[in-house]
XYZ file of C-alpha atoms in Angstrom:
336
model
C -21.680 -98.788 -49.413
C -18.626 -98.826 -51.651
C -15.428 -100.357 -50.280
C -12.102 -101.785 -51.469
C -11.464 -105.385 -50.491
C -8.170 -107.268 -50.546
C -6.904 -110.794 -51.084
C -4.700 -111.987 -48.242
C -1.303 -113.178 -49.387
C -1.441 -111.253 -52.665
C 1.235 -109.220 -54.408
C 0.614 -105.623 -55.349
C 0.316 -106.410 -59.064
C -1.769 -109.556 -58.649
C -5.162 -109.468 -60.332
C -7.757 -109.183 -57.584
C -5.225 -108.370 -54.860
C -7.210 -105.177 -54.275
C -10.729 -104.954 -55.688
C -13.790 -102.708 -55.642
C -16.845 -104.147 -53.911
C -19.965 -103.202 -52.007
C -20.889 -104.086 -48.440
C -23.429 -103.262 -45.732
C -23.371 -99.948 -43.876
C -21.557 -100.476 -40.536
C -23.619 -100.140 -37.349
C -21.893 -98.308 -34.447
C -21.302 -100.130 -31.187
C -21.776 -98.261 -27.885
C -18.404 -96.408 -28.013
C -18.090 -96.219 -31.825
C -18.343 -93.293 -34.193
C -19.344 -93.980 -37.797
C -17.112 -91.839 -40.015
C -17.765 -90.805 -43.593
C -14.221 -91.335 -44.866
C -12.678 -88.505 -46.885
C -9.011 -89.550 -47.006
C -6.816 -92.510 -46.023
C -3.064 -92.536 -45.407
C -1.090 -95.480 -46.805
C 1.259 -97.261 -44.391
C 3.554 -100.303 -44.488
C 0.941 -102.115 -42.394
C -1.476 -102.012 -45.343
C 0.971 -103.725 -47.678
C 2.046 -106.255 -45.018
C -1.535 -107.302 -44.241
C -2.339 -107.585 -47.947
C 0.787 -109.676 -48.522
C -0.029 -111.952 -45.578
C 2.995 -110.878 -43.537
C 0.800 -109.581 -40.685
C -2.101 -111.743 -39.542
C -5.484 -110.114 -38.965
C -8.899 -111.580 -38.023
C -11.139 -112.898 -40.787
C -13.559 -110.044 -40.052
C -10.978 -107.593 -41.422
C -12.122 -107.229 -45.045
C -10.615 -103.817 -45.810
C -7.256 -102.143 -45.255
C -6.497 -98.569 -44.228
C -5.511 -97.546 -40.699
C -4.893 -93.815 -41.040
C -7.977 -91.775 -41.844
C -9.807 -88.467 -41.723
C -13.475 -87.772 -42.276
C -16.791 -86.523 -40.916
C -18.736 -88.175 -38.085
C -21.957 -89.508 -39.607
C -23.472 -91.257 -36.561
C -22.464 -92.208 -33.013
C -23.050 -95.112 -30.637
C -25.256 -94.970 -27.562
C -22.418 -94.267 -25.094
C -20.360 -91.818 -27.178
C -19.577 -88.542 -25.405
C -16.512 -87.179 -27.229
C -17.996 -86.507 -30.690
C -21.238 -85.587 -32.419
C -22.421 -85.980 -36.015
C -20.927 -83.368 -38.337
C -17.560 -83.090 -36.556
C -14.316 -83.689 -38.465
C -12.061 -86.374 -36.966
C -8.753 -88.090 -37.687
C -7.463 -91.378 -36.284
C -5.384 -94.518 -36.849
C -7.970 -97.156 -35.899
C -7.008 -100.709 -34.962
C -6.037 -103.593 -37.230
C -8.293 -106.090 -35.457
C -11.188 -104.254 -37.144
C -11.903 -103.486 -40.787
C -9.870 -100.583 -42.165
C -10.964 -97.271 -43.638
C -10.749 -98.176 -47.339
C -14.521 -97.732 -47.492
C -17.116 -94.983 -47.782
C -17.968 -95.341 -44.071
C -15.849 -96.686 -41.233
C -16.246 -97.489 -37.527
C -13.706 -96.361 -34.950
C -13.800 -96.311 -31.164
C -14.167 -92.716 -29.987
C -11.340 -93.192 -27.467
C -8.714 -93.496 -30.224
C -9.941 -90.671 -32.467
C -9.153 -86.972 -32.223
C -10.598 -83.753 -33.550
C -9.168 -83.011 -36.978
C -6.774 -80.032 -37.121
C -8.730 -77.010 -38.314
C -5.955 -75.750 -40.573
C -5.551 -78.971 -42.581
C -7.633 -80.487 -45.343
C -8.682 -84.130 -45.112
C -5.738 -85.515 -47.087
C -3.225 -83.542 -45.039
C -4.878 -84.668 -41.807
C -4.882 -88.327 -42.888
C -1.088 -88.209 -43.219
C -0.680 -87.601 -39.498
C -2.405 -89.924 -36.971
C -0.564 -93.260 -37.050
C 2.862 -91.646 -37.374
C 2.154 -88.972 -34.763
C 0.832 -91.487 -32.233
C 3.809 -93.791 -32.766
C 6.299 -90.942 -32.493
C 4.618 -89.363 -29.452
C 4.364 -92.643 -27.548
C 7.949 -93.580 -28.406
C 9.406 -90.240 -27.353
C 7.279 -89.303 -24.367
C 6.148 -92.681 -23.032
C 8.865 -95.207 -23.926
C 11.743 -92.731 -23.481
C 9.866 -90.947 -20.653
C 10.895 -87.471 -21.792
C 8.456 -84.780 -20.664
C 6.979 -82.724 -23.528
C 8.324 -79.197 -23.271
C 11.384 -80.217 -21.239
C 14.213 -78.403 -23.010
C 17.037 -79.804 -20.891
C 20.000 -81.008 -22.979
C 19.376 -84.756 -22.663
C 22.042 -85.584 -25.238
C 21.466 -86.701 -28.814
C 18.644 -88.681 -30.379
C 19.507 -90.821 -33.419
C 16.543 -91.499 -35.715
C 17.348 -94.482 -37.951
C 15.281 -94.090 -41.119
C 14.218 -90.510 -40.555
C 12.444 -89.707 -43.833
C 9.448 -92.015 -43.364
C 6.143 -91.108 -41.785
C 7.069 -91.909 -38.174
C 10.520 -90.362 -38.483
C 9.047 -87.193 -39.966
C 6.803 -86.684 -36.935
C 9.403 -87.860 -34.421
C 12.011 -85.368 -35.627
C 9.507 -82.522 -35.369
C 8.385 -83.471 -31.870
C 11.947 -83.906 -30.642
C 13.131 -80.626 -32.184
C 10.151 -78.557 -31.003
C 9.321 -80.073 -27.610
C 12.643 -81.334 -26.221
C 16.256 -80.260 -25.819
C 17.609 -83.280 -27.688
C 20.064 -82.881 -30.541
C 18.339 -84.684 -33.413
C 20.466 -86.791 -35.772
C 18.605 -88.465 -38.638
C 19.756 -91.060 -41.122
C 18.845 -91.040 -44.814
C 20.583 -92.073 -48.020
C 19.272 -89.871 -50.835
C 19.547 -86.141 -51.401
C 15.823 -85.394 -51.261
C 15.383 -87.593 -48.181
C 18.207 -85.772 -46.431
C 16.683 -82.401 -47.252
C 13.308 -83.654 -46.018
C 14.858 -84.670 -42.682
C 16.359 -81.214 -42.252
C 12.999 -79.629 -43.054
C 11.382 -81.886 -40.441
C 13.750 -80.660 -37.727
C 16.928 -82.738 -37.812
C 19.984 -80.834 -36.626
C 22.215 -83.263 -38.525
C 21.646 -85.881 -41.229
C 23.989 -88.796 -41.898
C 24.033 -91.539 -44.540
C 22.908 -94.967 -43.321
C 24.606 -96.672 -46.269
C 27.932 -95.655 -44.679
C 29.347 -96.611 -41.250
C 27.259 -94.793 -38.636
C 29.629 -94.537 -35.627
C 32.318 -92.639 -37.546
C 29.773 -90.201 -38.967
C 28.286 -89.509 -35.543
C 31.750 -89.050 -34.014
C 32.597 -86.493 -36.703
C 29.610 -84.355 -35.712
C 31.108 -83.576 -32.304
C 27.690 -83.585 -30.633
C 26.432 -84.668 -27.219
C 26.460 -88.449 -26.611
C 23.709 -90.465 -28.274
C 21.586 -91.497 -25.309
C 18.434 -92.324 -27.271
C 18.016 -94.245 -30.536
C 14.742 -94.637 -32.425
C 15.247 -97.580 -34.788
C 12.428 -97.188 -37.295
C 13.592 -99.441 -40.137
C 16.239 -102.076 -40.924
C 17.188 -102.347 -37.253
C 18.781 -105.769 -37.655
C 21.052 -104.518 -40.452
C 22.430 -101.705 -38.275
C 22.135 -103.295 -34.824
C 25.837 -103.697 -34.050
C 26.576 -100.145 -35.242
C 23.795 -98.818 -33.018
C 25.213 -100.731 -30.085
C 28.654 -99.247 -30.733
C 27.545 -95.631 -30.856
C 24.892 -95.519 -28.104
C 26.073 -94.230 -24.722
C 26.033 -96.477 -21.636
C 22.630 -96.497 -19.896
C 21.041 -95.357 -23.157
C 17.604 -96.251 -24.490
C 16.834 -98.066 -27.734
C 13.284 -98.037 -29.141
C 12.304 -100.337 -32.022
C 9.199 -100.338 -34.219
C 10.031 -102.620 -37.169
C 9.201 -106.335 -37.358
C 11.583 -109.160 -36.438
C 11.231 -112.927 -36.423
C 13.920 -113.055 -33.724
C 15.544 -110.210 -31.792
C 18.622 -110.957 -29.653
C 18.807 -108.304 -26.925
C 21.727 -109.943 -25.087
C 24.384 -107.609 -26.610
C 22.654 -104.664 -24.906
C 23.619 -105.921 -21.452
C 27.191 -104.640 -21.350
C 26.159 -100.997 -21.637
C 22.945 -101.512 -19.628
C 20.900 -100.391 -22.622
C 17.147 -100.524 -22.098
C 15.080 -101.898 -24.980
C 11.645 -100.438 -25.739
C 9.086 -101.707 -28.260
C 6.539 -99.253 -29.603
C 3.415 -100.614 -31.278
C 0.775 -97.984 -31.872
C -2.147 -100.435 -31.778
C -1.428 -101.895 -28.330
C -4.019 -99.745 -26.537
C -6.988 -100.569 -28.814
C -5.958 -104.202 -29.342
C -5.983 -104.861 -25.599
C -8.595 -102.245 -24.620
C -6.207 -100.889 -21.991
C -7.478 -98.757 -19.135
C -5.703 -95.741 -20.618
C -7.073 -96.267 -24.134
C -8.424 -92.694 -24.173
C -4.850 -91.424 -24.003
C -4.704 -91.755 -27.793
C -7.676 -89.376 -28.052
C -5.811 -86.878 -25.863
C -2.556 -87.248 -27.831
C -4.315 -86.650 -31.156
C -6.063 -83.571 -29.776
C -2.755 -82.210 -28.512
C -1.086 -82.895 -31.867
C -4.008 -81.130 -33.577
C -3.379 -78.028 -31.464
C 0.324 -78.099 -32.324
C -0.518 -78.396 -36.015
C -3.003 -75.519 -35.828
C -0.416 -73.387 -34.017
C 2.212 -74.099 -36.668
C 4.533 -75.884 -34.231
C 4.174 -79.087 -36.245
C 3.454 -79.631 -39.937
C 1.713 -82.420 -41.798
C 3.815 -84.948 -43.715
C 1.713 -85.412 -46.874
C 4.046 -85.752 -49.843
C 1.855 -87.354 -52.510
C -1.920 -87.125 -52.915
C -3.733 -89.687 -55.099
C -7.385 -89.949 -56.093
C -10.075 -91.173 -56.498
C -10.559 -93.740 -53.734
C -10.802 -97.024 -55.608
C -8.883 -100.265 -56.097
C -6.838 -98.970 -59.025
C -5.623 -95.952 -57.059
C -4.833 -98.060 -54.009
C -2.792 -100.474 -56.147
C -0.766 -97.520 -57.353
C -0.296 -96.265 -53.785
C 0.799 -99.703 -52.525
C 3.264 -100.010 -55.398
C 4.797 -96.620 -54.610
C 5.130 -97.511 -50.938
C 6.682 -100.898 -51.621
C 9.140 -99.348 -54.070
C 10.401 -97.124 -51.240
C 12.676 -94.107 -51.398
C 9.950 -91.490 -51.066
C 9.948 -89.293 -47.967
C 6.752 -88.364 -46.173
C 3.336 -89.936 -46.647
C 1.109 -91.047 -49.520
C -2.619 -90.331 -49.058
C -5.598 -91.467 -51.138
C -8.686 -89.246 -51.096
C -11.835 -88.475 -53.031
């Protein structure tokens, strides 16, 4: 089958950093579905693994952990899907990614694809939706549908993929006042379209901007990017007994300053369940199915902003370059 390989430790413009190749057709394990890939979302993880900033097993020969496609075959113990069904999923970075014609994924972390979306639109959703859902409803322990006024939620870096889904979930399924940060006009407008009640500029002091809004105390903060740069400002504006959730990477993270306000610190890493084969691994299947229903009902919307094709090394290089350049809200998807 056709696939796009990568050279670990390569830059986006390096010759051979991403390259077209052929490989054997994957064989499903007992709980695997073999998916004919139709579209792949591009995430920071792809560029970090390619650049050697995130270590993966040697068996990982392709990138791409956000995909949608058609089930081609199933393993001997699969019960959730059958050949011919459309699925979407984020996969797990201890296995080869979906930058290939066919891809294996454990059935317990895949969901039925939303009926009202095409493959590229669907591929923009899974990783971000899972991260946002688990952060909001598992780490913060807010019950979906609970509209009590729990105070304000600050989303640091709201215009990215995770922020785009998190703002929608918080606005539609909770009573939180949603405050997003962005720095450019189109990013600010995107945050408002995604459900933010207020948008502030993270290039300016955050506490003063939040105070000027005259909103309920910030009891929850989702730090999605550049947490270290804004950490002291976040500590200043969060209410005592608040909750801080972090998803970006850190060589060292000093949590000691959180003690004075009794702030609880929560890490959210979307791949924890598949990486450790946790007993509740199937929860990701259930989350994706619930998100699919919300998308079909129009409660949520996909976050596709730029669609590239065809699926080959040249297109992926362009997608990686756009992502690394930054400044674009929403998601980039490669299809075809």
